[in-house]
Coordinates of C-alpha atoms in Angstrom, one line a residue:
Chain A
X1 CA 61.9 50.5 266.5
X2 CA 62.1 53.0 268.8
X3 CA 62.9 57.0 267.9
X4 CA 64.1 59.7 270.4
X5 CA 63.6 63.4 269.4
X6 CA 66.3 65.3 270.6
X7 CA 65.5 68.7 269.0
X8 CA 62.7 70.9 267.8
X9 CA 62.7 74.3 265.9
X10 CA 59.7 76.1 263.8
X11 CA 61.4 77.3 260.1
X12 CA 59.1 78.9 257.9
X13 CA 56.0 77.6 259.1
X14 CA 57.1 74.1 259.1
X15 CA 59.5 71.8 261.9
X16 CA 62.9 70.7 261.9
X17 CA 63.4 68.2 264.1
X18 CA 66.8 65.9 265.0
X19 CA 66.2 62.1 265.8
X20 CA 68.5 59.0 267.4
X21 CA 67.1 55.8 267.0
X22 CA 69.1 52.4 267.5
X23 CA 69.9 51.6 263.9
X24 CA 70.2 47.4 263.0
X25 CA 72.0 47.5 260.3
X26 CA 74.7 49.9 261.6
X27 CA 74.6 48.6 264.9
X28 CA 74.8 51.9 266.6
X29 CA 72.8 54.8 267.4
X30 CA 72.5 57.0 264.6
X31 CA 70.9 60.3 264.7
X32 CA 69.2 62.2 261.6
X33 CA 67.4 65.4 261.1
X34 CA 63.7 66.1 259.2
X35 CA 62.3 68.9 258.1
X36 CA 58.1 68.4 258.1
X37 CA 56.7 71.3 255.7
X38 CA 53.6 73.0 257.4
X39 CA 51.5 70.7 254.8
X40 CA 51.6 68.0 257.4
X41 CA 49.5 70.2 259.6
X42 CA 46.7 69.7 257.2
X43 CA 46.8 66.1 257.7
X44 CA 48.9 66.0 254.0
X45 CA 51.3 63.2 253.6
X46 CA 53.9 64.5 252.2
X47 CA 56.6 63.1 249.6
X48 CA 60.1 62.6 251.2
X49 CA 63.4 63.9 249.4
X50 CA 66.4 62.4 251.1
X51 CA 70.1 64.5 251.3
X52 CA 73.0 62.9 251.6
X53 CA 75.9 64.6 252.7
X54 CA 79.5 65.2 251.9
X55 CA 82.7 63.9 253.7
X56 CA 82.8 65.2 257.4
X57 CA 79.3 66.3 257.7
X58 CA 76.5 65.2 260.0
X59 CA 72.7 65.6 259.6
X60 CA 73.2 69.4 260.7
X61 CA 75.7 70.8 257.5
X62 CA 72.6 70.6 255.1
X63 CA 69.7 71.9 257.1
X64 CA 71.6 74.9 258.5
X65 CA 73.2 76.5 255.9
X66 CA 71.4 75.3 252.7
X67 CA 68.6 77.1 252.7
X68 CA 66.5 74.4 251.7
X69 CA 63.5 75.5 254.3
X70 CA 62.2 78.1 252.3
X71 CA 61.4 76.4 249.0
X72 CA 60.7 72.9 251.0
X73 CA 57.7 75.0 252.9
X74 CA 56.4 76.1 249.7
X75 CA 57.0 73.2 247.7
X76 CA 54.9 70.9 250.4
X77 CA 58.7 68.2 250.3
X78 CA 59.7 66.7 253.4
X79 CA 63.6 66.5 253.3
X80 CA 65.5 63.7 255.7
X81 CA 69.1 64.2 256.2
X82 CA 70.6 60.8 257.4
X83 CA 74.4 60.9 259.2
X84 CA 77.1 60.2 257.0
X85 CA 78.4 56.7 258.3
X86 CA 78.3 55.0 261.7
X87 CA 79.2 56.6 265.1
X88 CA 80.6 55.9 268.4
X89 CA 83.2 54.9 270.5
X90 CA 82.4 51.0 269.4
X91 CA 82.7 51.9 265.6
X92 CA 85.8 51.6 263.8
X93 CA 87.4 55.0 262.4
X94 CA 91.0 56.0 260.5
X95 CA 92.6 59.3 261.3
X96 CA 92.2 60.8 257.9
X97 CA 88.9 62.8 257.3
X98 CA 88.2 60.5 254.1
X99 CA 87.6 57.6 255.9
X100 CA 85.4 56.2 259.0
X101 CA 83.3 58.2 260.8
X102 CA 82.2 60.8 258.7
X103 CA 83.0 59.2 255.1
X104 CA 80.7 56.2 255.2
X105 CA 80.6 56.2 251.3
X106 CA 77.3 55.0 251.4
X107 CA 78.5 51.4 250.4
X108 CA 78.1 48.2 252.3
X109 CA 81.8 47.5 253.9
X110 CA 82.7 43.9 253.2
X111 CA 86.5 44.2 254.8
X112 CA 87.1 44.0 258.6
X113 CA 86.7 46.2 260.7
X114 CA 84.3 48.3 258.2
X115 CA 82.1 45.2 257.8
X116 CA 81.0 45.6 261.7
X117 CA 79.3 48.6 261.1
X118 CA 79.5 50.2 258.2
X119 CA 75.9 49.5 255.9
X120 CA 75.4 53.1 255.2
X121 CA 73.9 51.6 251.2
X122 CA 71.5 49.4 253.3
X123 CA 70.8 52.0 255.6
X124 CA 70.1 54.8 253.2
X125 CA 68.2 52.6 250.9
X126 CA 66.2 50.3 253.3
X127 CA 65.8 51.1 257.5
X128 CA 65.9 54.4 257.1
X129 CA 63.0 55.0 254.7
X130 CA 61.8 52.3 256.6
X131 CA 61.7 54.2 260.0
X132 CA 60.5 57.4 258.2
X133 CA 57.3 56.1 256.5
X134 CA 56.3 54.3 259.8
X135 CA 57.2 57.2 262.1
X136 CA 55.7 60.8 260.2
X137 CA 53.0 62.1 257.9
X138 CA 54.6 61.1 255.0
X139 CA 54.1 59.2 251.3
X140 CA 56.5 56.5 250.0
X141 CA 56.9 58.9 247.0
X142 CA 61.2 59.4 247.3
X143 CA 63.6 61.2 246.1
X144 CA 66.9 61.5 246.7
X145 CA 70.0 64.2 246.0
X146 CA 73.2 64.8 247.7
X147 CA 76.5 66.9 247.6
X148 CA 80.3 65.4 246.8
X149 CA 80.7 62.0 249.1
X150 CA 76.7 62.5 249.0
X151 CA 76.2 63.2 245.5
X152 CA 78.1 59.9 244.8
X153 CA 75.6 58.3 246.9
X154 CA 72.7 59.8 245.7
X155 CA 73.6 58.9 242.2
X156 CA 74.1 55.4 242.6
X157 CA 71.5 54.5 245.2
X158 CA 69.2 56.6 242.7
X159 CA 71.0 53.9 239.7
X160 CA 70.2 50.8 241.6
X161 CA 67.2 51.4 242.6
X162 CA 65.0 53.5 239.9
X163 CA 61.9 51.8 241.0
X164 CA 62.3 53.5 245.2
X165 CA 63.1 57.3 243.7
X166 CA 61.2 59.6 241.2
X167 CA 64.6 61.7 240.9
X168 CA 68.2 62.1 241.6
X169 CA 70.3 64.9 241.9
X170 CA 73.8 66.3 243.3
X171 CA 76.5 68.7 243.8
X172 CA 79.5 68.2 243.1
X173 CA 79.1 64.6 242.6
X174 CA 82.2 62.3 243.2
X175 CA 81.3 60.9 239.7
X176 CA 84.0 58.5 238.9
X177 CA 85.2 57.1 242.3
X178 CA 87.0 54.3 241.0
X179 CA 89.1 56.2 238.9
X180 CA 90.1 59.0 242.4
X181 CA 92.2 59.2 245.5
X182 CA 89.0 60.1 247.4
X183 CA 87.5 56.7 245.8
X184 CA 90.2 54.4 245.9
X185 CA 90.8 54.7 249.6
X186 CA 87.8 54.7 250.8
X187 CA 86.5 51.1 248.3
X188 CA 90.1 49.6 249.1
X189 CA 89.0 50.1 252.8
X190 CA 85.4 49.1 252.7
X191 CA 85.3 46.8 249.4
X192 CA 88.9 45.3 249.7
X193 CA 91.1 45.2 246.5
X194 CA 89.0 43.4 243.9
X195 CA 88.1 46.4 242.1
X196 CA 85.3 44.2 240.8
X197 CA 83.1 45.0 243.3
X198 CA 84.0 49.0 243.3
X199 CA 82.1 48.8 239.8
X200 CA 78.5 49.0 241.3
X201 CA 79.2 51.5 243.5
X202 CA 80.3 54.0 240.7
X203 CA 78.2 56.3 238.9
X204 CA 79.9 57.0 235.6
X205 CA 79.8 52.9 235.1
X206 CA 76.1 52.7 236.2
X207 CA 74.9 55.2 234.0
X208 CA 77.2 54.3 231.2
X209 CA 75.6 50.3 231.6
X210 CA 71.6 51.9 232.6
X211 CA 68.9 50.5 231.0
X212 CA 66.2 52.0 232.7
X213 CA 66.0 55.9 233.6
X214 CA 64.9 58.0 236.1
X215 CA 65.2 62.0 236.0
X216 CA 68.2 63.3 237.3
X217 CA 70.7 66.5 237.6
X218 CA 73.6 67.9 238.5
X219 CA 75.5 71.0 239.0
X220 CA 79.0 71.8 239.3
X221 CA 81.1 74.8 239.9
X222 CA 84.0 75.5 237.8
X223 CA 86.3 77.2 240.5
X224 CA 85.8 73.5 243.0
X225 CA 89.3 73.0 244.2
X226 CA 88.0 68.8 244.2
X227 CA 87.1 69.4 240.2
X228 CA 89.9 68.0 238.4
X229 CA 90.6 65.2 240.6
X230 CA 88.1 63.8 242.7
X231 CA 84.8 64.9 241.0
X232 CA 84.9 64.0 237.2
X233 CA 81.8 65.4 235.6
X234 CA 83.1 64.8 232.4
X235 CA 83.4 61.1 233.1
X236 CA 79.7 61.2 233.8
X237 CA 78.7 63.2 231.1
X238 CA 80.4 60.5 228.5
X239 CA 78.6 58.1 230.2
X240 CA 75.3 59.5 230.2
X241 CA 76.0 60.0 226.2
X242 CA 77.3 56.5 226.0
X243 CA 73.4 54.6 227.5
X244 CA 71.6 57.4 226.3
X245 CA 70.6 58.9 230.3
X246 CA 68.8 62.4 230.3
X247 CA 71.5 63.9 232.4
X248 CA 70.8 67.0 233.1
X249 CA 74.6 68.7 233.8
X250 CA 74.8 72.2 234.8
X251 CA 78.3 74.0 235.0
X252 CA 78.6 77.3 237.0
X253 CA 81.3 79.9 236.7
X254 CA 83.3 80.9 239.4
X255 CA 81.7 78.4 242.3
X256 CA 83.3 76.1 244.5
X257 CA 82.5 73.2 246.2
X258 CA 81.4 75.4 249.6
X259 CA 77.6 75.1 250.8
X260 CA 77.3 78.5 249.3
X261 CA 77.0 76.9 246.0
X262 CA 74.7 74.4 247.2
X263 CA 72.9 77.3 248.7
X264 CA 72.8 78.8 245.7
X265 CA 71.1 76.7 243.7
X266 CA 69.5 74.1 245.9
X267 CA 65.9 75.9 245.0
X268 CA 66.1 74.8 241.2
X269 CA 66.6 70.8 242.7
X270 CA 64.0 71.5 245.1
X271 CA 61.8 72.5 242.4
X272 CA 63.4 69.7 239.8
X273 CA 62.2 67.2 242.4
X274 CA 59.3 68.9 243.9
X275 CA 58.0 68.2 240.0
X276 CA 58.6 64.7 239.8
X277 CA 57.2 63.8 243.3
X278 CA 53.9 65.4 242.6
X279 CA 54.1 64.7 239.0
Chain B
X1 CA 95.4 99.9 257.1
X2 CA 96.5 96.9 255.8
X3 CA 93.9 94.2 254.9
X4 CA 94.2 90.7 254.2
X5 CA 91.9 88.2 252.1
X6 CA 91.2 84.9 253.8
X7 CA 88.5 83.3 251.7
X8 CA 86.4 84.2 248.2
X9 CA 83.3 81.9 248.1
X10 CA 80.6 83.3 245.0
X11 CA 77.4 83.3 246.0
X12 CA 74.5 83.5 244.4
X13 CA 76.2 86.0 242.1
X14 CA 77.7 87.9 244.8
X15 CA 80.8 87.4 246.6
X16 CA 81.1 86.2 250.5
X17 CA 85.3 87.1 251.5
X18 CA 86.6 87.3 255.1
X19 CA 89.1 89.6 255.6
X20 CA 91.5 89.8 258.9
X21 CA 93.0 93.0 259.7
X22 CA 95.2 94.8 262.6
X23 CA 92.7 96.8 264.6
X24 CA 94.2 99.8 266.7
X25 CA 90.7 99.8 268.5
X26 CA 90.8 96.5 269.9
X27 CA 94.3 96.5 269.6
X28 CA 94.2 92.5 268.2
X29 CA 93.8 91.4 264.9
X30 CA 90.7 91.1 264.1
X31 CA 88.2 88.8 260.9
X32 CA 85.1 90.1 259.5
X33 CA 83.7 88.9 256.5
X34 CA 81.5 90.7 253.7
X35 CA 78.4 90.2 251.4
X36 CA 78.9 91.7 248.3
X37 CA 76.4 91.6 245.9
X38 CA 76.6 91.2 241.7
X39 CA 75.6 95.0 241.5
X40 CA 79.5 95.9 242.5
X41 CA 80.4 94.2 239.2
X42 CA 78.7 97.2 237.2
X43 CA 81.0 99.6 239.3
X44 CA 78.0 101.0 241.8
X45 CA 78.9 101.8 245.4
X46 CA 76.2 99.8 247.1
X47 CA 74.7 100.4 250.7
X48 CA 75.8 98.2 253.8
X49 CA 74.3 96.8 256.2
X50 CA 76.3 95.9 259.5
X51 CA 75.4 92.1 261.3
X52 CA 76.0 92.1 265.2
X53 CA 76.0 88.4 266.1
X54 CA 75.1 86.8 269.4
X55 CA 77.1 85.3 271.8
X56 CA 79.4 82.8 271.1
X57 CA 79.7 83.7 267.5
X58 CA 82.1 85.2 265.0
X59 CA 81.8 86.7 261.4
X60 CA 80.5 83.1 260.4
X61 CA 77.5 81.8 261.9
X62 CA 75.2 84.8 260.1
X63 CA 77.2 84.3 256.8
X64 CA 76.3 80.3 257.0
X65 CA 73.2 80.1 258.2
X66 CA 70.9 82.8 257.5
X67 CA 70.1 82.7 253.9
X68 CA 70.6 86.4 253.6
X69 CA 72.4 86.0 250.3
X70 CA 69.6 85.4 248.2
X71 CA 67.8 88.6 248.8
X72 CA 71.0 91.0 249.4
X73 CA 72.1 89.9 245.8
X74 CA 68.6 90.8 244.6
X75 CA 68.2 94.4 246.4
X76 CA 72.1 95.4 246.3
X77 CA 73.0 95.2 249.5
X78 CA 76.2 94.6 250.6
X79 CA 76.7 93.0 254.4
X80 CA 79.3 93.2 256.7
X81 CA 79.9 91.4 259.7
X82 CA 82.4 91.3 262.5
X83 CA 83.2 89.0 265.1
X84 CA 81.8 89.5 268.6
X85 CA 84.4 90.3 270.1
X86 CA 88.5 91.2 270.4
X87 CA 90.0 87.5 269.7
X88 CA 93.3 85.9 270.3
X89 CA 96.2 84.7 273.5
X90 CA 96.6 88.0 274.8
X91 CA 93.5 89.1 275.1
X92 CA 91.5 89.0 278.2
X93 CA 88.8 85.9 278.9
X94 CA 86.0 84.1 281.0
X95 CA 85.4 80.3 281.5
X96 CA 81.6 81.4 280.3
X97 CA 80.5 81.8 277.5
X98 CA 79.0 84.9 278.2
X99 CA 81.5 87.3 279.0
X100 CA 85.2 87.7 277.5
X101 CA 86.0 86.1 274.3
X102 CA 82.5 85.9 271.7
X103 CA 80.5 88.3 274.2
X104 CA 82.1 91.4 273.8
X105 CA 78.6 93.3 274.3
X106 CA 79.3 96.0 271.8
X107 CA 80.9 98.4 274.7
X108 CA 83.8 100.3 275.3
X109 CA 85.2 98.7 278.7
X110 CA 86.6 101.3 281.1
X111 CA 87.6 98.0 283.8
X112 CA 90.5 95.9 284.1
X113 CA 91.7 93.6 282.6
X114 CA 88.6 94.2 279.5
X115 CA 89.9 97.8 278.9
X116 CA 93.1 96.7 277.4
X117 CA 91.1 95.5 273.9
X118 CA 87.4 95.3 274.2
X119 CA 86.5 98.6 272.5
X120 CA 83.5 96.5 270.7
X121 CA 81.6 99.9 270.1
X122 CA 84.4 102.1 269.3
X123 CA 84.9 99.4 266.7
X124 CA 81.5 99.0 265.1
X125 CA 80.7 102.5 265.1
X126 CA 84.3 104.1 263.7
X127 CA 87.0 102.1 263.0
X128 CA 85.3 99.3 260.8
X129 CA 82.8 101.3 258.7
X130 CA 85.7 103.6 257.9
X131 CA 87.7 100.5 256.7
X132 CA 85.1 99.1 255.4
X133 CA 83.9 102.5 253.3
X134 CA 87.6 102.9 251.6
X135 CA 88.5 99.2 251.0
X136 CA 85.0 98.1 249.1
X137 CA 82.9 99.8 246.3
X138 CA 80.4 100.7 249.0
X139 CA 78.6 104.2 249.9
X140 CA 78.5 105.9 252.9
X141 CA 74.5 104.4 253.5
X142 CA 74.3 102.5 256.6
X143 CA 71.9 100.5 258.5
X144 CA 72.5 98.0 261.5
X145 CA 71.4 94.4 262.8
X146 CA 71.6 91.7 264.9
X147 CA 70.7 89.2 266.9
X148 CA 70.4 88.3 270.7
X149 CA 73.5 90.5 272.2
X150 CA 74.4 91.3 268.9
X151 CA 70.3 92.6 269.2
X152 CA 71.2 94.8 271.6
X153 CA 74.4 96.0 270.2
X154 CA 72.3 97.3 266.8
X155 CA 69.8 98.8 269.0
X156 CA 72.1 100.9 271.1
X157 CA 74.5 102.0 268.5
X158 CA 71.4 102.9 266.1
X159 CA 70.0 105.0 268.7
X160 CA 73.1 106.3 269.7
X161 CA 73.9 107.3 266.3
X162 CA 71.4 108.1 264.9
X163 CA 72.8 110.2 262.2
X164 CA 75.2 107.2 260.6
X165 CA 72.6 104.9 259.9
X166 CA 69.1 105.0 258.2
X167 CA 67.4 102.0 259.5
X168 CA 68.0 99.1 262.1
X169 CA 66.8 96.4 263.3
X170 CA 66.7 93.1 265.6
X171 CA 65.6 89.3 266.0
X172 CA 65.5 88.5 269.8
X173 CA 67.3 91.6 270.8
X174 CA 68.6 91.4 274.8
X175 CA 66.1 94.6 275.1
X176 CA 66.7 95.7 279.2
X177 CA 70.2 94.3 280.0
X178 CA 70.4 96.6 283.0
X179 CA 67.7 94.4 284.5
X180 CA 68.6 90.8 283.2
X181 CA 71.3 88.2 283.9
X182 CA 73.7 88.9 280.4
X183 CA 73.5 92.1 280.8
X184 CA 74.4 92.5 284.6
X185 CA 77.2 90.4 284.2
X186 CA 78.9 91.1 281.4
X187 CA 78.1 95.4 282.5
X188 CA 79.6 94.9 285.7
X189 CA 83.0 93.3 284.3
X190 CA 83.2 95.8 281.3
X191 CA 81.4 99.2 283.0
X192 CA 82.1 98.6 286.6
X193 CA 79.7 98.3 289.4
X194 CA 78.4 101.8 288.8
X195 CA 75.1 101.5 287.3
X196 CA 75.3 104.5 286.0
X197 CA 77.3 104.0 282.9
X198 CA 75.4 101.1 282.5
X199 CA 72.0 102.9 280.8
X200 CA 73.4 104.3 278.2
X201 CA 73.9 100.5 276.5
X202 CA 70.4 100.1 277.4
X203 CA 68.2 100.0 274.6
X204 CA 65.0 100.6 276.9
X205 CA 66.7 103.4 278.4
X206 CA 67.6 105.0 275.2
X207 CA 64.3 104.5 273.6
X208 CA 62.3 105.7 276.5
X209 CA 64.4 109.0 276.3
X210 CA 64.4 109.2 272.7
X211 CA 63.9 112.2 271.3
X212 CA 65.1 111.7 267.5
X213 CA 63.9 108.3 265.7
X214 CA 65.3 106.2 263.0
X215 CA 62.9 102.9 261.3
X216 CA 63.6 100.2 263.8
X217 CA 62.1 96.5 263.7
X218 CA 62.1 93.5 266.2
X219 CA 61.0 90.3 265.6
X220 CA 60.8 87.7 268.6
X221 CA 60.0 84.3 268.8
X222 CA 57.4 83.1 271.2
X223 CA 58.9 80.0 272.1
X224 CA 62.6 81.5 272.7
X225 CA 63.8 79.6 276.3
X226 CA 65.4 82.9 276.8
X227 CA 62.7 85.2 276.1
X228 CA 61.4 86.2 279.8
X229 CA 64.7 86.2 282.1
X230 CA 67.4 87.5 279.2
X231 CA 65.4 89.5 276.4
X232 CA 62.0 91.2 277.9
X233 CA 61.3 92.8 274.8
X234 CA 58.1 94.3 276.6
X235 CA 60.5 96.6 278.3
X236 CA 61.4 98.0 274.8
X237 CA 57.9 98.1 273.8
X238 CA 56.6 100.0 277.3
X239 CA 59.9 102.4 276.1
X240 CA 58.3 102.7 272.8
X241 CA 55.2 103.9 273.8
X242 CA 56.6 106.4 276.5
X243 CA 58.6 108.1 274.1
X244 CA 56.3 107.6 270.7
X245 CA 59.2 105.8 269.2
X246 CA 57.7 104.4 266.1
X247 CA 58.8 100.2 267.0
X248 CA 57.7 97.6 264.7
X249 CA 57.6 95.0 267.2
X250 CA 56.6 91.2 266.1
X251 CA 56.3 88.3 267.8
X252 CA 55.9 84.8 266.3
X253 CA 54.5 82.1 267.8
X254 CA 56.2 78.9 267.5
X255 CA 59.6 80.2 266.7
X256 CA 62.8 80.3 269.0
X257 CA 66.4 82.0 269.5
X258 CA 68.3 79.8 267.1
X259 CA 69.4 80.5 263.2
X260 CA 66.3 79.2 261.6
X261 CA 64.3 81.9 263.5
X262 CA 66.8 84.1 262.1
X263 CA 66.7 82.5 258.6
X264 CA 62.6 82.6 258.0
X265 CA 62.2 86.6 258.7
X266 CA 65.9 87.2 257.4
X267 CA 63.8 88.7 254.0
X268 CA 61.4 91.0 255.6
X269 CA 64.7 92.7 257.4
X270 CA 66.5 93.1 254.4
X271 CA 63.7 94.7 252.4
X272 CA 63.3 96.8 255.4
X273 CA 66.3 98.1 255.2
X274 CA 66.6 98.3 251.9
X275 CA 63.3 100.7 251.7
X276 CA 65.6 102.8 253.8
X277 CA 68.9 102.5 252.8
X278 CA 68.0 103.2 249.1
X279 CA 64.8 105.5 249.4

């Protein structure tokens, strides 16, 4: 595997840094941004927390206006910030901002033309962490949160794999995506129209069937324009009471679904997971 | 003055709005957005501090990506900050990105065609605090920042003013534009050939002939690609000493001109104004 680094700045003692690599299971370049706390300078490895991102984003929405340096420095957390599907001219994409490039869902597309190139699930889950643990100072403790599109991901890769990550968390989770417009169009596309096969990739039926737990939380603002409709906390939270999962949900007054919420609270989920990565 | 409301995100506590409103300076209409922090709630008038961005920017880019929320919600300080320039299809622009649209330079522009709405200073300095001062549960405390032109643009209108603002300061301020690229350029289409007019938007000029002083602090990054052609903050610091201007002048090693420069030393500004604005 071969890694290009395309960009280097210093933030707060530590190195963000943007990659492209040839990805396999996309089949495409993909690029992704790190950010290496100055513990690595020590000759520390250094546990990984991975962010997913939300419809329309790349690796640069989350490590430029989160804020997540600051605490991530302290904390001693590496954070990796994969793309949110497949790119290029050779990669399939729909007009609407909810699907293709830029709303890979983080499933495995089984439906043509999806199925050429969009393994964001395998991706997220297997090459990437893959390419990470082989390429910088870091530990193969993981953990992994996200925001809307990305806090759906994070929630079920966290599901269906408890044994790869010591925590979950998200944003403004899309928490029921069978059940949404968001959802619907994006598994019709990718999964076809068995809704069978949507199941697994939903987090309110995960967590309602889990067995086996790892820590997780999420946070929502009350005034997110997506609430009623796409998001569904409440779904989530039934579920959670349903199997018995230590959700941890958070709702916040007057907050939207903007990265100044995430910004606002994103310290408290570096800190959640900063606990059970060293724990 | 009529004043319209664009956006309301909250933020940590606080409230981040943009605003667009017809300026008679520029003659346009013009966006600027504001911090205000949870302190406003209890009916204070809270101090402001003004952000000049750098080139290419508007009212968002410091908003986004600084992670000045946090500790403006903390100390009570409310933040304002314009766009870089006069905007829109009638107004006057450049094929670079360095002059004309996103680089007015914080000047009044006495040449054709720039004269007909780039009044950048007139704006900053008058028109906006006074709009600013009788639309929002501010005081009449002011200090002043920026960054790169926006750098310059704090440093000439603090020491050009010194009696409207208490404190100001800069990250990788364009320090000598008489003698650099930017500043020749953009000078010569807004100011005309005749150096002249050209020193006093020179903050080496004005602090080597300084005779009153307000706080002032600059914080460069070592490894900024524009440091030795564009920003020659040694100039400011020979103009420092000359006059016994008391310059807090830092550099960092390691860091460069983009936001997460910005975004790692954005705290140690804020409390440095804050000593000032509320002591």
């Amino acid at each position: 595997m071969t890694i290009e680094n395309i960009s280097i700045n210093k933030s707060f003692g530590g190195w963000h840094k943007q990659y492209s690599h040839h990805s396999e299971t996309l089949n495409c370049n993909m690029r992704f941004a790190i950010f290496l706390p100055p513990q690595v300078s020590n000759g520390e490895k250094v546990p990984v927390l991975y962010w997913l991102s939300g419809l329309t984003c790349t690796d640069e929405n989350f490590m430029q206006k989160a804020g997540a340096h600051r605490v991530a420095a302290e904390l001693g957390i590496a954070i990796v910030a994969p793309d949110t599907s497949p790119r290029g001219e050779g990669v399939a994409d729909d007009e609407g901002y909810d699907l293709g490039q830029g709303a890979g869902f983080y499933v495995n597309a089984t439906q043509a033309p999806w199925n050429r190139h969009y393994h964001m699930y395998d991706y997220v889950v297997h090459e990437l962490p893959k390419l990470i643990e082989s390429t910088f100072p870091v530990s193969d403790k993981r953990s992994i949160a996200g925001h809307s599109m990305g806090g759906h991901g994070a929630l079920t890769i966290g599901m269906l794999n408890p044994q790869r990550y010591r925590a979950m968390s998200a944003f403004s989770p899309i928490s029921n995506p069978v059940n949404c417009p968001w959802g619907q169009k994006a598994f019709t596309a990718y999964l076809g129209k068995d809704t069978d096969s949507w199941r697994s990739h939903d987090a309110s039926e995960l967590m309602r069937q889990a067995t086996q737990f790892i820590p997780v939380k999420v946070d929502q603002g009350e005034s997110d324009d997506f609430l009623a409709e796409q998001l569904k906390p409440e779904t989530l939270e039934a579920a959670a009471k349903a199997s018995g999962y230590p959700l941890e949900l958070t709702l916040h007054e007057g907050y939207d679904h903007s990265y100044y919420f995430i910004a606002g609270f994103i310290e408290d989920h570096l800190r959640f997971h900063a606990r059970h990565l060293n724990g």
